[in-house]
Structures are given as structure tokens and as C-alpha cells.
Amino acid sequence: KGKVYYLNFKPEAADQWTALAKEYTKEKGVEVKVQTAASGTYEQTLKSEIAKTEAPTLFQVNGPVGYQNWKKYTADMSNTDVYKELANQDVALKDGDKVVGVPYVMETYGLIYNKDILNKYFALDGAKATSMDEIDNFDTLKAVADDMQARKDELGIKGAFTSAGFDSSSDWRFKTHLANLPLYYEFKDDNVTEQPAKIKGTYLPNYKKIFDLYIADSTTDPTQLSAKTGDDANSEFALGEAAFYQNGTWAWTDLQKAGMKAESVGMMPIYTGVKGEEKQGLATGSENYWCINDKASDADKKATEDFLSWVITSDTGKKAISQDMGFTTPFKTFDDVKFDNPLTEAAVEDQKSGKTQVSWNFTMMPSEEWKNKVGQALLEYAQGTGKWDAVKTAFVDGWASEYEASH
């Protein structure tokens, strides 16, 4: 019999994985060891573990860029149940015809909105839209947000959007997640499928449009943004001080803790004024891909495939993943699972809607340094201490120089 050794990436699910491994051993008599890397140390831990004789048989990469480091350790997963059970096989990580990684948690982000505030707005005389269905492009979103901002006293809000804070607990929403949209459209136009050495910045005017809207129709004066945190935005939204909040499925736990009711919350795509965006869906992707160690023995590889198959098909495994760990998964076997997260429900509906999901391309961003420079330029622009040109420079020239530095 082979055995399984999983090097887990998510510290928040460490206990749940350990419990699941014990359960599997009890049921099948196969040894499963789980080790969890401390937050932010996964790559180093994997480097030292993979060199040992008892190396992990199952590990993780975060996407195309992370894959480059572990290329020679990834087995082809095209015959595994986890690959065959994907609802959409396009989400797998591929290298030519070889399936090198299978995502096990999908996350989705967009504009979270407060249904109660919007319904109150739709009922006003002269409202720029009368239902959420009408807000399916940037121009309508802007007309609605501008009007809400002008009538904020009537609506009892402080602004249409929550604060676009640039403290490190919040800035990733703009320098990474929002920055994904111009990249997504550019890469789509140019058929880019792997990290390019340089980019053009074709859709930066669209990035500017939505960012301008965030800071103009906000709860917060632009000069205050440098100190605003993720908690600030969360609490402004939960307290009903703003109608829109850019974030993702993972934000529900905090919103619920702050007293929000599931029926008050929805999520819509982030529109930036691109032609045909009425058919654009939410941004859905993964930074969590399972890879099987190709250097493990055949028996261990087989044991690892069987373990993964059990995790996504058995009631025990499905409950652990969806309820105990709270993950949204890409597998067909989870179709009967009910979520108590309204943002996950919105994501699942969006995936079935026939709209085109925006893929996650920020996994191709050349470095943390690139994001930080874009973030710095965005903040200076927002505060009025810098020009938009500096954002363009950080985005386009910064990409080329960061790419060169890492290659």
C-alpha cells in the first residue's frame, strides 16, 4: 500500500485537514500525513520538504508563475478523478496537454451590494435604474452611484461606495484585484496565456474610470485614504453607510460577524466600460492548485489519487471541505451542497448564468514590488498628490522592469 503526505498551504484549515486525514486512515487503513506551512512560508517549507526522502506526495502551487518553480515535480493529473470531476476543465492548470494542477477552492469577487439600500434607491422618484438587472454596464453603474451620492441624506448613507483604503489590509483590493480587469481584457485581446515580458496597458483608461468612481462617490474624503483599513470598509458596509463594497466570497464571515443578514447581500460584476461588458460575469479563479509529486513512488502516487478522489466524493470529505473549511469548490460532486454564504450563492448563480467569468490573471503579475508601486501611484493619484501618468508608468514600465529583474 502506498501512503500520502500532504503539505497544506492554508493555515486556517490545518485542524480540519488533520481530522480528515485521520478519518481516511480509519476508514481505508492508508497512512495520511498532513503538515501545514506557517503563513507566508509555503515556498521555503516546500523546498526543504521536497528534498527529503519522505517528501510530500501532494503539494500546492498558486498558478502559472508558482508552477514554473515546481515544473519537474508535477505529475500529469489528466486521468485522476479530481480532474474528471471538474465542472469546467478549463480551470485546471495545464502545460500543453499535461494537466499539472487541479484547483480545489474557487474564489469569486466583484461589487458586493446592499439589497435594502438599493431597493430604497430604486423606489425614489427619478432613480437612474429601477432594478439590479438594469445595472449591467459602467454607464448605468456610474449614473446610479452619482445619483445615490447626490441623494445620500435621503437614503441615509455616507456614500455610494465604501472607503478605498490604502492601508495594507485593504490596498490589495485595488493594486491586485481591480488591476486584474485591465489585464484580463488585454490578455483576452492578445491571446496571452502565460506571463508576458511586457504589457501595453490598453485598458488603463477603463481602470481609471472605475477607480475615479470609487473615490468620487465614497464615504470618505480622498485625503483620508492612506490610513483607511479593510476593517473600515467592512464596517461601513455592514452598518449600511455605503451601498457598494469591492470584495469577494471570503468577506462574508466578517460581514456576518458585523451583523449583516444573508438576505440583504448580493454581488455583481465590476464594470469598467468595456464594449460588450453586459455579458461579463464575476471574477472567479483560484490560487490553490493541488499537484501530485511526480518523483513519489507509483504506490504513493496511486494512494494520493485515491485519497483526493475520496475527499471530493465521500460525504465525510465533502462536508469537511464545504462546511468545516468553508471552501467553494469547482467539482460536480458538490452540486448538491447548500451554502450558507450568500456571496457563494451569487458566485454559483453567476457561473450558471451563461455570462463569461473574468479569469484571475493577477497570478501572472511579475512581483509583489510591482503591485506595491502600482498601489503607491494609485494612492498619490487619489489624494491629489500625483498624476494618473504615474499609475500608467508603474503599470506598464514597472511590469517590464520587474519581469526582467526576476528572469
CSV table of C-alpha atoms in Angstrom, one decimal, residues 4-389:
chain,number,residue,atom,x,y,z
A,4,VAL,CA,0.0,10.1,1.4
A,5,TYR,CA,1.9,13.1,2.7
A,6,TYR,CA,0.1,16.5,2.1
A,7,LEU,CA,1.9,19.8,2.6
A,8,ASN,CA,-1.1,22.1,3.2
A,9,PHE,CA,-1.0,25.7,2.3
A,10,LYS,CA,-3.9,27.1,4.3
A,11,PRO,CA,-3.2,27.6,8.0
A,12,GLU,CA,-6.9,28.4,8.6
A,13,ALA,CA,-7.8,24.8,7.6
A,14,ALA,CA,-4.9,23.0,9.3
A,15,ASP,CA,-7.0,21.2,12.0
A,16,GLN,CA,-9.8,20.3,9.5
A,17,TRP,CA,-7.2,18.6,7.2
A,18,THR,CA,-5.6,16.7,10.1
A,19,ALA,CA,-9.0,15.4,11.2
A,20,LEU,CA,-9.9,14.4,7.7
A,21,ALA,CA,-6.7,12.5,7.2
A,22,LYS,CA,-7.4,10.6,10.5
A,23,GLU,CA,-10.8,9.7,9.3
A,24,TYR,CA,-9.5,8.4,6.0
A,25,THR,CA,-6.9,6.2,7.7
A,26,LYS,CA,-9.5,4.8,10.0
A,27,GLU,CA,-11.8,4.0,7.0
A,28,LYS,CA,-9.2,2.8,4.5
A,29,GLY,CA,-6.2,1.8,6.5
A,30,VAL,CA,-3.9,4.1,4.5
A,31,GLU,CA,-1.5,6.3,6.2
A,32,VAL,CA,-2.1,10.1,5.5
A,33,LYS,CA,0.2,12.7,7.0
A,34,VAL,CA,-0.7,16.3,6.8
A,35,GLN,CA,1.8,19.2,7.6
A,36,THR,CA,0.8,22.8,7.3
A,37,ALA,CA,3.3,25.5,6.5
A,38,ALA,CA,3.1,28.6,8.6
A,39,SER,CA,1.5,31.6,6.9
A,40,GLY,CA,3.8,33.1,4.2
A,41,THR,CA,6.4,30.4,4.4
A,42,TYR,CA,4.9,27.8,2.0
A,43,GLU,CA,7.6,28.0,-0.7
A,44,GLN,CA,10.5,27.7,1.7
A,45,THR,CA,8.8,24.8,3.5
A,46,LEU,CA,8.1,23.0,0.3
A,47,LYS,CA,11.8,23.5,-0.8
A,48,SER,CA,13.1,21.9,2.3
A,49,GLU,CA,10.4,19.1,2.4
A,50,ILE,CA,10.7,18.1,-1.2
A,51,ALA,CA,14.4,17.4,-0.8
A,52,LYS,CA,13.7,14.7,1.9
A,53,THR,CA,13.4,11.0,1.3
A,54,GLU,CA,9.8,11.1,2.7
A,55,ALA,CA,8.8,14.1,0.5
A,56,PRO,CA,5.2,15.4,0.2
A,57,THR,CA,3.2,13.3,-2.3
A,58,LEU,CA,0.7,16.1,-2.6
A,59,PHE,CA,1.6,19.8,-2.6
A,60,GLN,CA,0.3,23.2,-3.9
A,61,VAL,CA,1.1,25.9,-6.4
A,62,ASN,CA,-0.6,29.3,-6.8
A,63,GLY,CA,-0.9,29.3,-10.6
A,64,PRO,CA,1.3,29.7,-13.7
A,65,VAL,CA,4.0,31.7,-12.0
A,66,GLY,CA,4.3,29.4,-9.0
A,67,TYR,CA,4.2,26.4,-11.3
A,68,GLN,CA,7.5,27.4,-13.0
A,69,ASN,CA,9.4,26.6,-9.8
A,70,TRP,CA,7.9,23.1,-9.4
A,71,LYS,CA,7.6,22.1,-13.1
A,72,LYS,CA,9.8,19.0,-12.7
A,73,TYR,CA,7.8,17.7,-9.7
A,74,THR,CA,4.3,17.8,-11.2
A,75,ALA,CA,2.7,14.5,-12.3
A,76,ASP,CA,0.1,14.5,-15.1
A,77,MET,CA,-3.3,14.5,-13.5
A,78,SER,CA,-5.4,14.1,-16.6
A,79,ASN,CA,-6.5,10.6,-15.6
A,80,THR,CA,-7.4,11.5,-12.0
A,81,ASP,CA,-10.9,11.7,-10.6
A,82,VAL,CA,-10.3,15.2,-9.3
A,83,TYR,CA,-9.6,16.4,-12.9
A,84,LYS,CA,-12.5,14.4,-14.4
A,85,GLU,CA,-15.0,15.7,-11.8
A,86,LEU,CA,-14.2,19.4,-12.6
A,87,ALA,CA,-17.4,21.2,-13.6
A,88,ASN,CA,-15.3,23.2,-16.1
A,89,GLN,CA,-12.0,21.7,-17.0
A,90,ASP,CA,-10.7,25.0,-18.3
A,91,VAL,CA,-9.9,26.0,-14.7
A,92,ALA,CA,-7.2,23.3,-14.4
A,93,LEU,CA,-3.6,24.3,-14.7
A,94,LYS,CA,-2.2,22.9,-17.9
A,95,ASP,CA,1.2,22.7,-19.6
A,96,GLY,CA,0.4,21.8,-23.2
A,97,ASP,CA,-1.7,18.7,-23.0
A,98,LYS,CA,-0.5,17.8,-19.5
A,99,VAL,CA,-2.8,18.6,-16.5
A,100,VAL,CA,-0.3,19.8,-13.9
A,101,GLY,CA,-2.6,21.2,-11.2
A,102,VAL,CA,-6.3,20.9,-10.2
A,103,PRO,CA,-7.8,23.8,-8.2
A,104,TYR,CA,-9.8,22.7,-5.1
A,105,VAL,CA,-11.1,26.0,-4.0
A,106,MET,CA,-12.5,28.7,-6.2
A,107,GLU,CA,-13.0,32.2,-5.1
A,108,THR,CA,-15.0,35.0,-6.6
A,109,TYR,CA,-15.0,38.7,-6.3
A,110,GLY,CA,-17.0,41.7,-7.6
A,111,LEU,CA,-19.0,44.5,-6.2
A,112,ILE,CA,-20.9,43.4,-3.1
A,113,TYR,CA,-24.1,45.4,-2.7
A,114,ASN,CA,-26.7,46.1,0.0
A,115,LYS,CA,-30.0,45.0,-1.4
A,116,ASP,CA,-32.0,47.0,1.1
A,117,ILE,CA,-30.3,50.3,0.2
A,118,LEU,CA,-30.6,49.7,-3.5
A,119,ASN,CA,-34.3,48.8,-3.2
A,120,LYS,CA,-34.8,52.0,-1.3
A,121,TYR,CA,-33.0,53.9,-4.1
A,122,PHE,CA,-34.9,52.2,-6.9
A,123,ALA,CA,-38.2,53.4,-5.3
A,124,LEU,CA,-37.1,57.1,-5.4
A,125,ASP,CA,-38.5,59.5,-7.9
A,126,GLY,CA,-36.2,59.9,-10.9
A,127,ALA,CA,-34.0,56.9,-9.9
A,128,LYS,CA,-31.5,56.1,-12.7
A,129,ALA,CA,-32.4,52.4,-12.6
A,130,THR,CA,-35.4,50.5,-11.1
A,131,SER,CA,-33.7,47.1,-10.6
A,132,MET,CA,-30.3,45.4,-10.3
A,133,ASP,CA,-30.9,43.8,-13.8
A,134,GLU,CA,-30.6,47.2,-15.3
A,135,ILE,CA,-27.1,47.8,-13.8
A,136,ASP,CA,-25.2,45.7,-16.3
A,137,ASN,CA,-22.6,48.2,-17.6
A,138,PHE,CA,-20.4,51.0,-16.4
A,139,ASP,CA,-22.5,53.9,-17.6
A,140,THR,CA,-25.6,52.8,-15.7
A,141,LEU,CA,-23.5,51.9,-12.6
A,142,LYS,CA,-22.0,55.5,-12.7
A,143,ALA,CA,-25.4,57.1,-13.2
A,144,VAL,CA,-26.8,55.2,-10.2
A,145,ALA,CA,-23.8,55.8,-8.0
A,146,ASP,CA,-23.6,59.5,-8.8
A,147,ASP,CA,-27.3,59.9,-8.1
A,148,MET,CA,-27.0,58.0,-4.8
A,149,GLN,CA,-24.1,60.1,-3.7
A,150,ALA,CA,-26.1,63.3,-4.5
A,151,ARG,CA,-29.1,61.9,-2.5
A,152,LYS,CA,-27.2,60.3,0.3
A,153,ASP,CA,-29.1,62.1,3.0
A,154,GLU,CA,-32.4,60.9,1.6
A,155,LEU,CA,-31.0,57.4,1.6
A,156,GLY,CA,-29.4,57.6,5.0
A,157,ILE,CA,-25.9,56.7,3.7
A,158,LYS,CA,-22.5,58.3,3.8
A,159,GLY,CA,-21.6,57.4,0.2
A,160,ALA,CA,-22.3,55.0,-2.6
A,161,PHE,CA,-19.0,53.1,-2.2
A,162,THR,CA,-17.1,52.1,1.0
A,163,SER,CA,-13.7,53.7,1.5
A,164,ALA,CA,-11.0,52.6,-0.9
A,165,GLY,CA,-8.4,52.4,1.8
A,166,PHE,CA,-4.7,52.0,1.1
A,167,ASP,CA,-3.6,50.5,4.4
A,168,SER,CA,-2.0,47.1,3.6
A,169,SER,CA,-5.2,45.3,4.9
A,170,SER,CA,-7.2,46.9,2.1
A,171,ASP,CA,-4.9,48.1,-0.8
A,172,TRP,CA,-4.7,44.6,-2.4
A,173,ARG,CA,-8.3,45.2,-3.5
A,174,PHE,CA,-7.1,47.8,-6.0
A,175,LYS,CA,-3.5,47.1,-6.8
A,176,THR,CA,-4.2,43.4,-7.3
A,177,HIS,CA,-7.9,42.5,-7.7
A,178,LEU,CA,-9.1,45.7,-9.5
A,179,ALA,CA,-5.9,45.7,-11.6
A,180,ASN,CA,-6.9,42.2,-12.8
A,181,LEU,CA,-9.6,43.7,-15.0
A,182,PRO,CA,-7.4,45.7,-17.4
A,183,LEU,CA,-5.1,42.7,-17.6
A,184,TYR,CA,-7.9,40.3,-18.3
A,185,TYR,CA,-9.2,42.3,-21.3
A,186,GLU,CA,-5.8,42.9,-22.7
A,187,PHE,CA,-4.7,39.3,-22.4
A,188,LYS,CA,-8.0,38.2,-23.9
A,189,ASP,CA,-7.5,40.5,-26.9
A,190,ASP,CA,-3.9,39.4,-27.4
A,191,ASN,CA,-4.4,35.6,-26.6
A,192,VAL,CA,-1.9,35.8,-23.8
A,193,THR,CA,-1.9,32.6,-21.8
A,194,GLU,CA,1.4,32.8,-19.9
A,195,GLN,CA,3.2,35.6,-18.1
A,196,PRO,CA,4.3,38.1,-20.8
A,197,ALA,CA,7.6,40.0,-20.6
A,198,LYS,CA,5.8,43.2,-21.2
A,199,ILE,CA,2.2,44.6,-21.4
A,200,LYS,CA,0.6,47.5,-23.3
A,201,GLY,CA,-1.9,48.9,-20.7
A,202,THR,CA,-4.6,49.0,-23.4
A,203,TYR,CA,-7.4,49.1,-20.8
A,204,LEU,CA,-5.9,51.5,-18.3
A,205,PRO,CA,-8.4,54.2,-19.2
A,206,ASN,CA,-11.1,51.7,-18.0
A,207,TYR,CA,-9.2,51.1,-14.8
A,208,LYS,CA,-9.1,54.8,-14.2
A,209,LYS,CA,-12.9,55.1,-14.8
A,210,ILE,CA,-13.9,52.7,-12.1
A,211,PHE,CA,-11.2,53.9,-9.7
A,212,ASP,CA,-12.4,57.5,-10.2
A,213,LEU,CA,-15.9,56.4,-9.4
A,214,TYR,CA,-14.7,54.6,-6.2
A,215,ILE,CA,-13.1,57.8,-4.9
A,216,ALA,CA,-15.7,60.3,-6.1
A,217,ASP,CA,-18.8,58.5,-4.8
A,218,SER,CA,-17.4,57.4,-1.4
A,219,THR,CA,-18.0,57.5,2.3
A,220,THR,CA,-14.5,59.1,2.7
A,221,ASP,CA,-12.6,62.1,1.6
A,222,PRO,CA,-9.7,61.1,-0.7
A,223,THR,CA,-7.1,62.7,1.5
A,224,GLN,CA,-8.0,60.2,4.3
A,225,LEU,CA,-7.5,57.1,2.2
A,226,SER,CA,-3.9,56.2,3.2
A,227,ALA,CA,-4.9,55.4,6.7
A,228,LYS,CA,-8.2,53.6,5.9
A,229,THR,CA,-8.2,49.8,6.6
A,230,GLY,CA,-10.1,46.7,5.3
A,231,ASP,CA,-11.9,46.7,8.6
A,232,ASP,CA,-13.1,50.3,8.0
A,233,ALA,CA,-14.6,49.3,4.6
A,234,ASN,CA,-16.2,46.2,6.1
A,235,SER,CA,-17.8,48.1,8.9
A,236,GLU,CA,-19.0,51.0,6.7
A,237,PHE,CA,-20.8,48.4,4.5
A,238,ALA,CA,-22.1,46.3,7.4
A,239,LEU,CA,-23.5,49.4,9.1
A,240,GLY,CA,-25.4,50.4,6.0
A,241,GLU,CA,-23.2,53.5,5.4
A,242,ALA,CA,-22.5,52.5,1.8
A,243,ALA,CA,-24.3,50.5,-0.9
A,244,PHE,CA,-21.3,49.0,-2.7
A,245,TYR,CA,-18.1,47.3,-1.5
A,246,GLN,CA,-15.5,45.7,-3.7
A,247,ASN,CA,-14.6,42.3,-2.2
A,248,GLY,CA,-15.2,38.6,-2.6
A,249,THR,CA,-16.8,35.5,-1.3
A,250,TRP,CA,-14.3,35.3,1.6
A,251,ALA,CA,-15.7,38.6,3.0
A,252,TRP,CA,-19.0,37.1,4.3
A,253,THR,CA,-17.6,35.8,7.6
A,254,ASP,CA,-16.6,39.3,8.6
A,255,LEU,CA,-19.8,40.9,7.3
A,256,GLN,CA,-21.9,38.3,9.2
A,257,LYS,CA,-19.9,38.9,12.4
A,258,ALA,CA,-20.7,42.6,12.0
A,259,GLY,CA,-24.4,41.8,12.0
A,260,MET,CA,-25.4,41.6,8.3
A,261,LYS,CA,-28.2,39.4,7.2
A,262,ALA,CA,-27.7,37.0,4.3
A,263,GLU,CA,-30.8,38.2,2.5
A,264,SER,CA,-29.5,41.8,2.4
A,265,VAL,CA,-26.4,40.9,0.4
A,266,GLY,CA,-25.7,40.4,-3.3
A,267,MET,CA,-22.7,40.6,-5.6
A,268,MET,CA,-22.4,42.0,-9.1
A,269,PRO,CA,-19.6,42.2,-11.7
A,270,ILE,CA,-17.2,45.2,-11.7
A,271,TYR,CA,-17.9,47.1,-14.8
A,272,THR,CA,-15.3,49.3,-16.4
A,273,GLY,CA,-16.9,50.5,-19.6
A,274,VAL,CA,-15.5,47.8,-22.0
A,275,LYS,CA,-17.6,47.1,-25.1
A,276,GLY,CA,-19.9,44.1,-24.6
A,277,GLU,CA,-19.5,44.0,-20.8
A,278,GLU,CA,-23.2,43.4,-20.3
A,279,LYS,CA,-22.2,39.7,-20.8
A,280,GLN,CA,-19.3,39.9,-18.3
A,281,GLY,CA,-19.6,37.9,-15.1
A,282,LEU,CA,-17.9,38.0,-11.8
A,283,ALA,CA,-14.1,37.4,-11.4
A,284,THR,CA,-13.6,33.8,-10.5
A,285,GLY,CA,-10.4,31.9,-10.1
A,286,SER,CA,-8.0,30.1,-7.8
A,287,GLU,CA,-4.6,30.5,-6.2
A,288,ASN,CA,-4.8,27.0,-4.8
A,289,TYR,CA,-3.9,24.1,-7.1
A,290,TRP,CA,-3.2,20.5,-6.0
A,291,CYS,CA,-0.2,18.9,-7.6
A,292,ILE,CA,0.9,15.3,-7.2
A,293,ASN,CA,4.7,14.8,-6.8
A,294,ASP,CA,5.9,13.0,-9.9
A,295,LYS,CA,9.0,11.9,-8.0
A,296,ALA,CA,7.0,9.9,-5.5
A,297,SER,CA,6.7,6.1,-5.9
A,298,ASP,CA,3.9,4.7,-8.1
A,299,ALA,CA,2.2,3.2,-5.0
A,300,ASP,CA,2.3,6.6,-3.2
A,301,LYS,CA,1.1,8.4,-6.3
A,302,LYS,CA,-1.8,6.0,-6.6
A,303,ALA,CA,-2.6,6.3,-2.9
A,304,THR,CA,-2.6,10.1,-3.3
A,305,GLU,CA,-5.0,10.0,-6.2
A,306,ASP,CA,-7.4,7.7,-4.3
A,307,PHE,CA,-7.3,10.0,-1.2
A,308,LEU,CA,-8.2,13.0,-3.3
A,309,SER,CA,-11.0,11.1,-5.0
A,310,TRP,CA,-12.4,10.2,-1.6
A,311,VAL,CA,-12.1,13.9,-0.4
A,312,ILE,CA,-14.3,15.1,-3.2
A,313,THR,CA,-16.8,12.2,-3.4
A,314,SER,CA,-17.4,10.9,0.1
A,315,ASP,CA,-19.9,12.6,2.4
A,316,THR,CA,-17.2,13.0,5.0
A,317,GLY,CA,-14.8,14.7,2.6
A,318,LYS,CA,-17.5,16.9,1.1
A,319,LYS,CA,-18.7,18.1,4.5
A,320,ALA,CA,-15.2,18.8,5.6
A,321,ILE,CA,-14.3,20.9,2.5
A,322,SER,CA,-17.6,22.8,2.1
A,323,GLN,CA,-18.8,23.2,5.7
A,324,ASP,CA,-15.8,22.8,8.1
A,325,MET,CA,-13.3,24.6,5.8
A,326,GLY,CA,-16.0,26.8,4.1
A,327,PHE,CA,-14.5,26.4,0.6
A,328,THR,CA,-16.3,26.8,-2.7
A,329,THR,CA,-15.1,24.0,-4.9
A,330,PRO,CA,-15.1,23.5,-8.7
A,331,PHE,CA,-16.2,19.9,-8.6
A,332,LYS,CA,-19.5,18.5,-10.0
A,333,THR,CA,-19.7,16.2,-6.9
A,334,PHE,CA,-20.6,19.3,-4.8
A,335,ASP,CA,-23.7,20.2,-6.9
A,336,ASP,CA,-26.0,19.1,-4.0
A,337,VAL,CA,-24.1,21.1,-1.4
A,338,LYS,CA,-26.0,24.1,0.1
A,339,PHE,CA,-24.0,27.1,1.1
A,340,ASP,CA,-24.9,29.5,3.9
A,341,ASN,CA,-22.8,32.2,2.3
A,342,PRO,CA,-24.9,34.5,0.1
A,343,LEU,CA,-21.8,35.6,-1.8
A,344,THR,CA,-21.0,32.0,-2.7
A,345,GLU,CA,-24.6,31.5,-3.8
A,346,ALA,CA,-24.2,34.6,-6.0
A,347,ALA,CA,-21.0,33.1,-7.4
A,348,VAL,CA,-22.6,29.8,-8.2
A,349,GLU,CA,-25.6,31.5,-9.9
A,350,ASP,CA,-23.2,33.6,-11.9
A,351,GLN,CA,-21.4,30.5,-13.1
A,352,LYS,CA,-24.6,29.0,-14.3
A,353,SER,CA,-25.9,32.3,-15.9
A,354,GLY,CA,-24.2,32.0,-19.3
A,355,LYS,CA,-22.1,35.1,-18.6
A,356,THR,CA,-18.4,35.0,-19.2
A,357,GLN,CA,-16.5,34.9,-15.9
A,358,VAL,CA,-13.4,37.1,-15.6
A,359,SER,CA,-10.4,34.9,-15.1
A,360,TRP,CA,-7.8,35.6,-12.4
A,361,ASN,CA,-4.7,36.9,-14.2
A,362,PHE,CA,-3.1,38.6,-11.2
A,363,THR,CA,-1.3,35.2,-10.7
A,364,MET,CA,0.8,36.4,-13.6
A,365,MET,CA,1.8,39.8,-12.0
A,366,PRO,CA,5.6,39.8,-12.0
A,367,SER,CA,6.2,40.6,-8.3
A,368,GLU,CA,5.0,42.0,-5.0
A,369,GLU,CA,7.2,45.0,-5.8
A,370,TRP,CA,5.2,45.7,-9.0
A,371,LYS,CA,1.9,45.7,-7.0
A,372,ASN,CA,3.3,48.0,-4.4
A,373,LYS,CA,4.5,50.5,-6.9
A,374,VAL,CA,1.1,50.5,-8.6
A,375,GLY,CA,-0.6,50.9,-5.2
A,376,GLN,CA,1.7,53.8,-4.3
A,377,ALA,CA,0.9,55.6,-7.6
A,378,LEU,CA,-2.9,54.9,-7.2
A,379,LEU,CA,-2.8,56.4,-3.6
A,380,GLU,CA,-0.9,59.5,-4.7
A,381,TYR,CA,-3.4,60.0,-7.6
A,382,ALA,CA,-6.4,59.5,-5.3
A,383,GLN,CA,-5.0,62.0,-2.7
A,384,GLY,CA,-4.3,64.5,-5.4
A,385,THR,CA,-0.5,64.5,-4.8
A,386,GLY,CA,0.3,62.5,-8.0
A,387,LYS,CA,-0.8,62.3,-11.6
A,388,TRP,CA,-2.5,59.3,-13.4
A,389,ASP,CA,0.5,59.1,-15.7
